[in-house]
Amino acid sequence: MASALDVMVNCTVCIVTCDGRTILGTLSGFDQTINLILKQCRERVYSPEAGVEEVELGLYIVRGDNVAVIGEIDEEIDQSLALADIKAQPLNPVVH
């Protein structure tokens, strides 16, 4: 998986963590255990009653064992989303 991340360095990525969090940021680096370094990072908090809230995190490190999914974001499409109108249940944590 580490070689697949090479093409995502300096790109905007979305990470879904094993505890159900959704984190977006610019992938700055990673190591062999998929520990990720993100800059200009923010968390999207979903709610069934209100729209999506974005919490600024700045520079952030995500441990590799907490990464469930990682993917590159198309920034143009992402900026066109009306986050205030999106309502969704938060993800449940992964249970082993």
CSV table of C-alpha atoms in Angstrom, one decimal:
chain,number,residue,atom,x,y,z
A,1,MET,CA,0.0,0.0,0.0
A,2,ALA,CA,2.9,2.4,0.7
A,3,SER,CA,3.8,2.5,-3.0
A,4,ALA,CA,0.3,3.4,-3.9
A,5,LEU,CA,0.6,6.4,-1.6
A,6,ASP,CA,3.6,7.8,-3.5
A,7,VAL,CA,1.3,9.3,-6.1
A,8,MET,CA,-0.9,11.0,-3.5
A,9,VAL,CA,1.9,13.0,-1.8
A,10,ASN,CA,1.2,16.7,-2.0
A,11,CYS,CA,-2.4,15.9,-3.1
A,12,THR,CA,-5.6,16.5,-1.1
A,13,VAL,CA,-6.8,13.2,0.4
A,14,CYS,CA,-9.7,12.0,2.5
A,15,ILE,CA,-9.1,9.6,5.3
A,16,VAL,CA,-11.8,7.5,7.1
A,17,THR,CA,-10.4,6.3,10.4
A,18,CYS,CA,-11.2,3.1,12.2
A,19,ASP,CA,-13.0,5.2,14.9
A,20,GLY,CA,-15.3,6.7,12.3
A,21,ARG,CA,-13.7,10.1,11.7
A,22,THR,CA,-13.5,11.7,8.3
A,23,ILE,CA,-10.3,13.8,7.9
A,24,LEU,CA,-9.2,15.8,4.8
A,25,GLY,CA,-5.9,17.4,4.2
A,26,THR,CA,-2.8,17.6,2.0
A,27,LEU,CA,-0.7,14.4,2.3
A,28,SER,CA,2.7,15.6,3.3
A,29,GLY,CA,4.4,12.2,4.0
A,30,PHE,CA,4.0,8.7,5.3
A,31,ASP,CA,6.2,5.8,6.5
A,32,GLN,CA,6.2,2.0,6.0
A,33,THR,CA,3.5,1.5,8.6
A,34,ILE,CA,1.2,4.0,6.8
A,35,ASN,CA,1.5,6.6,9.5
A,36,LEU,CA,0.3,9.7,7.6
A,37,ILE,CA,1.4,13.4,8.0
A,38,LEU,CA,-1.3,15.8,6.8
A,39,LYS,CA,-1.1,19.6,6.5
A,40,GLN,CA,-3.9,22.1,6.2
A,41,CYS,CA,-6.0,19.4,7.8
A,42,ARG,CA,-9.7,19.5,8.7
A,43,GLU,CA,-12.2,17.1,10.1
A,44,ARG,CA,-15.7,16.8,8.7
A,45,VAL,CA,-18.3,16.1,11.4
A,46,TYR,CA,-21.6,14.7,10.2
A,47,SER,CA,-24.9,15.1,11.9
A,48,PRO,CA,-28.5,13.9,11.0
A,49,GLU,CA,-30.0,17.2,12.1
A,50,ALA,CA,-27.5,19.8,11.0
A,51,GLY,CA,-25.2,20.1,8.0
A,52,VAL,CA,-21.6,19.0,7.9
A,53,GLU,CA,-19.3,21.0,10.3
A,54,GLU,CA,-15.7,21.4,9.4
A,55,VAL,CA,-13.2,21.6,12.3
A,56,GLU,CA,-9.7,23.0,11.4
A,57,LEU,CA,-6.9,20.8,12.7
A,58,GLY,CA,-3.8,22.2,11.0
A,59,LEU,CA,-0.8,19.9,10.9
A,60,TYR,CA,-2.0,16.4,11.9
A,61,ILE,CA,-0.6,12.8,12.1
A,62,VAL,CA,-2.8,9.8,11.7
A,63,ARG,CA,-1.4,6.5,13.0
A,64,GLY,CA,-1.3,3.8,10.3
A,65,ASP,CA,-3.3,1.3,12.4
A,66,ASN,CA,-6.2,3.8,12.6
A,67,VAL,CA,-6.5,4.3,8.8
A,68,ALA,CA,-9.5,2.4,7.3
A,69,VAL,CA,-9.7,4.1,3.9
A,70,ILE,CA,-7.7,6.7,2.1
A,71,GLY,CA,-8.5,8.3,-1.3
A,72,GLU,CA,-7.6,11.3,-3.4
A,73,ILE,CA,-10.1,14.2,-3.5
A,74,ASP,CA,-11.0,16.2,-6.6
A,75,GLU,CA,-10.8,19.7,-5.1
A,76,GLU,CA,-13.0,21.3,-7.7
A,77,ILE,CA,-15.9,18.9,-7.0
A,78,ASP,CA,-15.2,19.1,-3.2
A,79,GLN,CA,-15.5,22.9,-3.2
A,80,SER,CA,-18.8,22.8,-5.1
A,81,LEU,CA,-20.5,20.7,-2.4
A,82,ALA,CA,-23.0,22.5,-0.2
A,83,LEU,CA,-21.8,21.0,3.1
A,84,ALA,CA,-24.5,22.9,5.1
A,85,ASP,CA,-27.2,20.9,3.2
A,86,ILE,CA,-25.6,17.4,3.7
A,87,LYS,CA,-27.1,15.5,6.6
A,88,ALA,CA,-25.9,12.1,7.5
A,89,GLN,CA,-25.4,9.7,10.4
A,90,PRO,CA,-21.8,9.6,11.8
A,91,LEU,CA,-19.9,6.4,11.0
A,92,ASN,CA,-19.7,3.8,13.8
A,93,PRO,CA,-16.2,2.7,14.9
A,94,VAL,CA,-14.8,-0.5,13.5
A,95,VAL,CA,-15.2,-3.4,16.0
A,96,HIS,CA,-12.6,-6.1,15.8
